[in-house]
């Protein structure tokens, strides 16, 4: 069917800044949806009915107008953290056309002379402030889409707390409009004043001496995590993640998660990676909540409970790590049953009983067993000697079936893999 929906990108210069095609679409529309600020920019001569977005945000009212000429107003480029991307997941391409305006990122890059391909964009619209922690590295340039006028001050506090108080902050208000304004400063000297709700923050991250260094490769330092000793240690963690082999969009179950280190590092490998941490110990659940925010993956889902009972009803994963509980009856069987075809299961054991369970599992289902034995040089009198860590037995087994990405791609095409439920409240209208 022909396109009945036109998504119009509009800047802070309002209707006057729109091109001919966008103006024509608005004049021909029966209904125009948008935020209250965007709808207020339209001239009175437009005959279309104006509908503000419902709260909580939902695109259902738009979809209910199928076969009616409809326009949706969105900030800048609707396909960049915008409602256009949400609508595209629900509609065939032929039913919708998008008329973008320059995005706030493009305008900011033009104002500052920063090559856009060298800047990381982070949206805090409908997302926790802790999302930024995954992107703060010495020398990094970031464009942060603010949630509101209080965001710059909150960013300054976060950067200072992380040891990046020397970072340069540039707040750009009302980009492209008559009220455009620029504020410059240093994070640890930021005034804390509330700025205009419509703002973007440009950051040049500069670490002070002693700021923690969090590399992008798997195997963060053990002291990057809050824990009570129930932690997959750094070198074993790096090996385990290599065997889990994360890919964009895949879901991991971290069973017996302890401090959450495996699930957290899985999610840090790519912004689209997802993880569920299953942990029954109340204190360790608090560790997971702290660690996921501190390390920039607040989207990690925590399930408070013990496997196998706590696994019921969870989304089927492409990969499973069992760091604790391999000797609990039913855990391996339940995990294997719910693992997607083509998925990977990795389990670690340190005790003889745990190793025996993995050996028996391999006899039934195949896979590989690896013994990991590490030693660290430590003082002995006036000399040094090797201190052996407890050896780890690692089981890796793949589930027969198609490539796990095939099912994910099929779900995405049908609108289920990234649907409205997960995006609601996270879209920049």
Coordinates of C-alpha atoms in Angstrom, one line a residue:
X1 CA 0.0 0.0 0.0
X2 CA 1.2 3.6 -0.6
X3 CA 2.7 5.6 2.3
X4 CA 0.0 7.0 4.5
X5 CA 2.4 8.1 7.3
X6 CA 5.0 10.9 6.9
X7 CA 7.5 11.4 9.7
X8 CA 8.7 15.0 9.6
X9 CA 12.0 16.1 11.3
X10 CA 11.6 19.6 12.7
X11 CA 14.3 21.8 14.2
X12 CA 14.2 24.5 16.8
X13 CA 13.5 27.0 14.0
X14 CA 10.1 25.4 13.7
X15 CA 7.8 25.4 10.6
X16 CA 9.8 28.2 8.9
X17 CA 12.8 25.8 8.7
X18 CA 11.0 23.0 7.0
X19 CA 11.5 22.2 3.3
X20 CA 8.7 22.2 0.7
X21 CA 8.0 18.5 0.9
X22 CA 7.6 18.6 4.7
X23 CA 5.3 21.6 4.5
X24 CA 3.2 19.9 1.9
X25 CA 2.8 16.7 4.0
X26 CA 1.6 18.8 7.0
X27 CA -0.9 20.7 4.8
X28 CA -2.3 17.4 3.4
X29 CA -2.4 15.5 6.7
X30 CA -5.7 14.7 8.5
X31 CA -3.9 14.2 11.8
X32 CA -0.5 15.4 13.2
X33 CA 1.1 13.7 16.1
X34 CA 3.9 15.1 18.1
X35 CA 5.2 16.5 21.4
X36 CA 3.4 19.6 22.8
X37 CA 6.5 21.7 22.0
X38 CA 6.5 20.6 18.3
X39 CA 2.7 21.0 17.9
X40 CA 3.0 24.5 19.2
X41 CA 5.4 25.4 16.3
X42 CA 2.7 24.7 13.7
X43 CA 0.8 27.7 12.1
X44 CA -2.9 28.1 12.8
X45 CA -3.7 27.7 9.1
X46 CA -3.0 24.0 9.2
X47 CA -6.4 22.1 9.1
X48 CA -5.1 18.9 10.6
X49 CA -6.2 17.7 14.0
X50 CA -3.3 17.9 16.4
X51 CA -2.7 15.0 18.9
X52 CA 0.0 15.2 21.6
X53 CA 1.8 11.9 22.5
X54 CA 0.1 10.0 25.3
X55 CA 1.9 9.5 28.6
X56 CA 3.5 7.0 28.9
X57 CA 4.7 7.3 25.3
X58 CA 2.9 4.9 22.9
X59 CA 2.7 4.8 19.1
X60 CA -0.6 2.8 19.1
X61 CA -2.7 6.0 18.4
X62 CA -0.7 6.5 15.2
X63 CA -1.1 2.9 14.1
X64 CA -4.8 3.2 14.7
X65 CA -5.0 5.9 11.9
X66 CA -3.8 3.5 9.1
X67 CA -5.2 4.5 5.7
X68 CA -5.5 8.1 6.9
X69 CA -3.0 10.8 5.8
X70 CA -0.9 11.2 9.0
X71 CA 2.1 13.2 10.0
X72 CA 4.4 12.7 13.0
X73 CA 6.7 15.4 14.1
X74 CA 10.1 14.5 15.5
X75 CA 13.2 16.4 16.6
X76 CA 15.9 16.7 13.9
X77 CA 16.5 13.3 12.3
X78 CA 13.6 11.0 13.3
X79 CA 15.8 7.9 12.7
X80 CA 18.5 8.9 15.2
X81 CA 17.3 7.9 18.7
X82 CA 13.9 9.0 17.4
X83 CA 10.3 8.0 17.0
X84 CA 11.0 7.2 13.3
X85 CA 13.1 4.2 14.3
X86 CA 10.3 3.0 16.6
X87 CA 7.7 3.3 13.9
X88 CA 9.9 1.6 11.3
X89 CA 9.9 -1.6 13.5
X90 CA 6.2 -1.8 13.3
X91 CA 5.5 -0.7 9.7
X92 CA 6.6 -1.9 6.2
X93 CA 9.0 0.5 4.6
X94 CA 6.5 1.3 1.8
X95 CA 3.8 2.6 4.3
X96 CA 6.1 5.3 5.8
X97 CA 8.3 8.0 4.4
X98 CA 10.8 10.0 6.5
X99 CA 11.7 13.7 5.9
X100 CA 14.7 14.4 8.2
X101 CA 16.0 17.7 9.4
X102 CA 19.6 18.2 10.5
X103 CA 20.1 16.3 13.8
X104 CA 21.3 18.0 16.9
X105 CA 24.5 15.8 16.5
X106 CA 25.1 17.3 13.1
X107 CA 24.5 20.8 14.3
X108 CA 26.8 20.3 17.3
X109 CA 29.6 18.9 15.1
X110 CA 29.3 21.9 12.8
X111 CA 29.4 24.3 15.7
X112 CA 32.5 22.7 17.3
X113 CA 34.4 21.5 14.3
X114 CA 34.4 17.9 15.5
X115 CA 34.3 15.2 12.8
X116 CA 31.0 13.5 13.6
X117 CA 32.4 10.0 12.8
X118 CA 34.9 10.4 15.6
X119 CA 32.4 11.3 18.3
X120 CA 30.3 8.7 20.3
X121 CA 26.7 9.6 20.7
X122 CA 24.9 8.7 24.0
X123 CA 21.2 9.3 24.6
X124 CA 20.0 9.9 28.2
X125 CA 16.4 10.4 27.1
X126 CA 14.5 7.8 29.1
X127 CA 17.8 6.1 30.1
X128 CA 19.7 6.1 33.4
X129 CA 22.6 8.5 33.9
X130 CA 24.7 5.4 34.6
X131 CA 24.5 4.6 30.8
X132 CA 27.3 7.1 30.3
X133 CA 29.8 5.2 32.4
X134 CA 30.5 2.7 29.6
X135 CA 31.7 5.5 27.4
X136 CA 33.9 7.6 29.7
X137 CA 37.5 7.0 28.7
X138 CA 40.5 9.3 28.5
X139 CA 40.6 11.2 25.2
X140 CA 37.1 10.3 24.2
X141 CA 34.7 12.8 22.7
X142 CA 31.0 12.3 23.4
X143 CA 27.8 14.0 22.4
X144 CA 25.2 13.4 25.1
X145 CA 21.5 14.0 24.4
X146 CA 20.2 15.4 27.7
X147 CA 17.0 14.2 29.4
X148 CA 16.3 17.7 30.7
X149 CA 17.9 20.9 32.0
X150 CA 19.4 19.2 35.0
X151 CA 21.4 16.7 33.0
X152 CA 24.6 18.8 32.5
X153 CA 25.0 19.3 36.3
X154 CA 24.4 15.6 36.9
X155 CA 27.0 14.7 34.2
X156 CA 29.5 17.1 35.9
X157 CA 29.0 15.3 39.2
X158 CA 29.4 11.9 37.7
X159 CA 32.6 12.8 35.8
X160 CA 34.1 14.3 38.9
X161 CA 33.2 11.2 41.0
X162 CA 34.8 9.0 38.3
X163 CA 38.1 10.9 38.3
X164 CA 37.3 12.8 35.1
X165 CA 36.8 16.2 36.7
X166 CA 39.2 17.8 34.2
X167 CA 36.9 17.0 31.3
X168 CA 35.8 19.8 29.1
X169 CA 32.0 20.3 29.0
X170 CA 30.2 22.4 26.3
X171 CA 26.4 22.7 26.7
X172 CA 24.6 23.7 23.5
X173 CA 21.0 25.0 24.1
X174 CA 18.3 25.3 21.4
X175 CA 20.6 24.3 18.5
X176 CA 19.4 25.8 15.3
X177 CA 16.9 28.2 16.9
X178 CA 16.8 31.8 17.7
X179 CA 17.6 31.1 21.4
X180 CA 20.7 29.1 20.7
X181 CA 23.3 29.5 23.4
X182 CA 26.6 27.9 24.4
X183 CA 28.1 27.3 27.8
X184 CA 31.7 26.2 28.4
X185 CA 33.3 24.8 31.5
X186 CA 35.2 22.1 33.3
X187 CA 33.3 19.2 35.0
X188 CA 34.7 19.8 38.5
X189 CA 34.0 23.5 38.2
X190 CA 30.6 23.3 36.7
X191 CA 28.2 25.9 38.2
X192 CA 25.4 23.5 38.7
X193 CA 22.8 25.9 37.2
X194 CA 19.8 24.4 35.4
X195 CA 19.9 25.1 31.7
X196 CA 17.3 24.9 29.0
X197 CA 15.5 21.6 28.8
X198 CA 16.5 21.3 25.1
X199 CA 20.2 20.9 25.3
X200 CA 23.1 18.7 24.1
X201 CA 26.3 18.3 26.1
X202 CA 29.6 17.8 24.3
X203 CA 32.3 16.2 26.4
X204 CA 36.1 15.9 25.9
X205 CA 37.0 13.3 28.6
X206 CA 40.2 14.0 30.5
X207 CA 41.3 11.7 33.3
X208 CA 43.0 12.9 36.4
X209 CA 45.9 11.0 37.9
X210 CA 44.6 7.9 39.7
X211 CA 41.3 7.7 37.7
X212 CA 40.4 4.0 37.2
X213 CA 41.3 2.7 33.8
X214 CA 38.5 0.4 32.4
X215 CA 39.6 -1.1 29.1
X216 CA 37.3 -2.2 26.4
X217 CA 38.6 -5.8 26.3
X218 CA 37.1 -8.5 28.4
X219 CA 38.9 -9.1 31.7
X220 CA 38.4 -5.9 33.8
X221 CA 40.5 -5.7 37.0
X222 CA 38.9 -7.6 39.9
X223 CA 38.7 -4.4 42.0
X224 CA 36.4 -2.9 39.3
X225 CA 33.6 -5.0 40.9
X226 CA 32.1 -4.8 44.4
X227 CA 32.0 -8.5 45.6
X228 CA 32.4 -10.8 48.6
X229 CA 34.8 -13.2 46.9
X230 CA 32.2 -14.8 44.7
X231 CA 33.8 -13.4 41.5
X232 CA 35.0 -15.0 38.4
X233 CA 38.6 -13.8 38.5
X234 CA 40.0 -11.6 35.8
X235 CA 42.0 -14.1 33.6
X236 CA 39.4 -16.8 33.9
X237 CA 36.7 -14.2 33.1
X238 CA 38.5 -13.2 29.9
X239 CA 38.8 -16.9 28.8
X240 CA 35.1 -17.5 29.7
X241 CA 33.9 -14.6 27.7
X242 CA 36.0 -15.6 24.7
X243 CA 34.2 -19.0 24.8
X244 CA 30.8 -17.4 25.2
X245 CA 31.6 -15.4 22.1
X246 CA 29.1 -12.5 22.4
X247 CA 27.5 -11.1 19.2
X248 CA 25.4 -7.9 18.8
X249 CA 21.8 -8.4 19.9
X250 CA 22.3 -11.7 21.7
X251 CA 21.0 -12.5 25.1
X252 CA 23.0 -14.1 27.9
X253 CA 21.9 -15.8 31.1
X254 CA 24.4 -15.4 33.9
X255 CA 23.3 -18.2 36.2
X256 CA 24.6 -18.0 39.8
X257 CA 25.8 -14.5 38.9
X258 CA 27.6 -13.6 42.1
X259 CA 28.8 -10.1 41.5
X260 CA 27.4 -10.0 37.9
X261 CA 30.9 -9.8 36.3
X262 CA 30.2 -12.1 33.4
X263 CA 26.9 -10.5 32.4
X264 CA 28.3 -7.0 32.8
X265 CA 31.3 -7.7 30.6
X266 CA 29.1 -9.4 28.1
X267 CA 27.0 -6.3 27.8
X268 CA 30.1 -4.0 27.6
X269 CA 31.2 -5.8 24.4
X270 CA 28.5 -4.2 22.3
X271 CA 25.6 -1.8 23.1
X272 CA 23.0 -4.3 21.6
X273 CA 24.1 -7.2 23.8
X274 CA 21.7 -8.1 26.6
X275 CA 22.0 -10.1 29.8
X276 CA 20.0 -11.5 32.6
X277 CA 21.7 -12.1 35.9
X278 CA 20.1 -14.8 38.1
X279 CA 21.2 -14.6 41.7
X280 CA 19.5 -15.8 44.9
X281 CA 21.8 -14.2 47.6
X282 CA 20.4 -10.8 48.7
X283 CA 23.8 -9.2 49.4
X284 CA 25.1 -10.3 46.0
X285 CA 22.0 -8.9 44.3
X286 CA 23.0 -5.5 45.8
X287 CA 26.5 -6.0 44.4
X288 CA 25.1 -6.6 41.0
X289 CA 22.9 -3.5 41.1
X290 CA 25.9 -1.4 42.1
X291 CA 28.3 -2.9 39.5
X292 CA 26.0 -2.7 36.6
X293 CA 25.6 1.1 37.1
X294 CA 29.2 1.7 37.9
X295 CA 30.3 -0.1 34.8
X296 CA 27.8 1.5 32.5
X297 CA 25.3 -1.3 31.8
X298 CA 22.2 -0.3 33.9
X299 CA 20.0 -2.3 31.4
X300 CA 21.3 -5.6 32.8
X301 CA 18.2 -7.5 34.2
X302 CA 18.5 -8.9 37.7
X303 CA 16.3 -11.9 38.6
X304 CA 16.3 -12.5 42.3
X305 CA 16.1 -16.2 42.8
X306 CA 17.8 -19.6 42.4
X307 CA 18.0 -21.8 39.4
X308 CA 16.3 -23.8 38.1
X309 CA 13.1 -22.4 39.5
X310 CA 14.0 -18.8 38.7
X311 CA 14.5 -19.6 35.0
X312 CA 10.8 -20.1 34.3
X313 CA 9.4 -17.6 32.0
X314 CA 12.7 -15.9 31.0
X315 CA 13.4 -15.1 27.4
X316 CA 15.3 -17.8 25.6
X317 CA 19.0 -16.9 25.4
X318 CA 21.7 -17.4 22.7
X319 CA 24.3 -18.1 25.4
X320 CA 24.3 -19.3 29.0
X321 CA 27.0 -19.1 31.6
X322 CA 26.7 -21.2 34.8
X323 CA 29.2 -19.9 37.4
X324 CA 27.5 -21.4 40.4
X325 CA 25.2 -24.3 40.9
X326 CA 26.3 -26.9 38.4
X327 CA 25.8 -29.6 41.1
X328 CA 22.2 -28.4 41.9
X329 CA 19.8 -31.0 40.4
X330 CA 18.1 -29.8 37.3
X331 CA 20.2 -26.6 36.7
X332 CA 22.1 -28.0 33.7
X333 CA 19.0 -29.7 32.2
X334 CA 16.8 -26.6 32.6
X335 CA 19.5 -24.3 31.0
X336 CA 20.1 -26.7 28.1
X337 CA 16.3 -27.0 27.5
X338 CA 15.8 -23.3 27.2
X339 CA 19.0 -22.5 25.2
X340 CA 18.2 -21.4 21.7
X341 CA 19.3 -23.9 18.9
X342 CA 22.8 -23.0 17.8
X343 CA 23.5 -21.4 21.2
X344 CA 26.5 -21.8 23.5
X345 CA 26.6 -23.1 27.1
X346 CA 29.7 -22.5 29.2
X347 CA 30.0 -23.7 32.8
X348 CA 32.8 -23.4 35.3
X349 CA 33.5 -25.6 38.3
X350 CA 36.2 -25.5 41.0
X351 CA 35.2 -28.4 43.2
X352 CA 35.6 -32.1 42.5
X353 CA 31.9 -32.6 42.7
X354 CA 31.3 -29.7 40.2
X355 CA 33.9 -31.2 37.9
X356 CA 32.3 -34.6 38.0
X357 CA 28.9 -33.0 37.1
X358 CA 30.5 -31.4 34.0
X359 CA 32.3 -34.6 33.0
X360 CA 29.0 -36.5 33.2
X361 CA 27.2 -33.8 31.2
X362 CA 29.9 -33.9 28.5
X363 CA 29.4 -37.7 28.2
X364 CA 25.8 -37.1 27.4
X365 CA 25.9 -34.0 25.2
X366 CA 29.4 -33.6 23.9
X367 CA 31.4 -30.4 24.1
X368 CA 34.9 -29.7 25.3
X369 CA 36.5 -29.6 28.7
X370 CA 39.4 -27.3 29.5
X371 CA 41.5 -27.2 32.7
X372 CA 42.6 -23.6 33.6
X373 CA 45.5 -23.5 36.0
X374 CA 47.0 -20.1 36.8
X375 CA 49.8 -19.1 39.0
X376 CA 51.0 -15.7 40.3
X377 CA 54.4 -14.7 41.5
X378 CA 54.4 -13.8 45.1
X379 CA 57.0 -13.1 47.8
X380 CA 58.5 -16.0 49.7
X381 CA 61.1 -14.7 52.3
X382 CA 63.5 -12.6 50.3
X383 CA 62.6 -14.3 47.0
X384 CA 59.5 -14.9 44.9
X385 CA 57.7 -18.1 44.1
X386 CA 54.6 -19.2 42.2
X387 CA 51.3 -19.3 44.1
X388 CA 48.9 -21.6 42.3
X389 CA 45.2 -20.5 42.1
X390 CA 42.6 -23.2 42.4
X391 CA 42.3 -24.9 39.0
X392 CA 39.0 -24.3 37.1
X393 CA 37.3 -26.9 34.9
X394 CA 35.5 -25.2 32.0
X395 CA 32.8 -26.9 29.9
X396 CA 31.9 -25.5 26.5
X397 CA 29.1 -27.1 24.5
X398 CA 27.1 -25.9 21.5
X399 CA 23.4 -26.8 21.0
X400 CA 22.7 -28.3 17.6
X401 CA 20.5 -26.3 15.3
X402 CA 20.6 -23.2 13.1
X403 CA 22.7 -20.1 13.6
X404 CA 21.3 -18.2 16.7
X405 CA 21.3 -15.0 14.7
X406 CA 18.8 -16.4 12.2
X407 CA 16.0 -16.6 14.8
X408 CA 16.9 -13.1 16.1
X409 CA 16.8 -11.7 12.6
X410 CA 13.4 -13.3 12.0
X411 CA 12.0 -11.8 15.2
X412 CA 13.4 -8.4 14.3
X413 CA 11.8 -8.5 10.9
X414 CA 8.4 -9.3 12.5
X415 CA 8.8 -6.5 15.0
X416 CA 9.2 -8.6 18.1
X417 CA 12.9 -8.4 18.8
X418 CA 13.0 -4.7 19.5
X419 CA 9.3 -3.8 19.8
X420 CA 7.5 -1.0 21.4
X421 CA 7.7 -2.5 24.9
X422 CA 11.4 -2.2 25.1
X423 CA 11.6 1.2 23.4
X424 CA 8.7 2.8 25.2
X425 CA 10.0 5.8 27.1
X426 CA 13.4 5.6 25.5
X427 CA 12.6 7.4 22.3
X428 CA 13.4 11.0 21.4
X429 CA 10.1 12.1 19.8

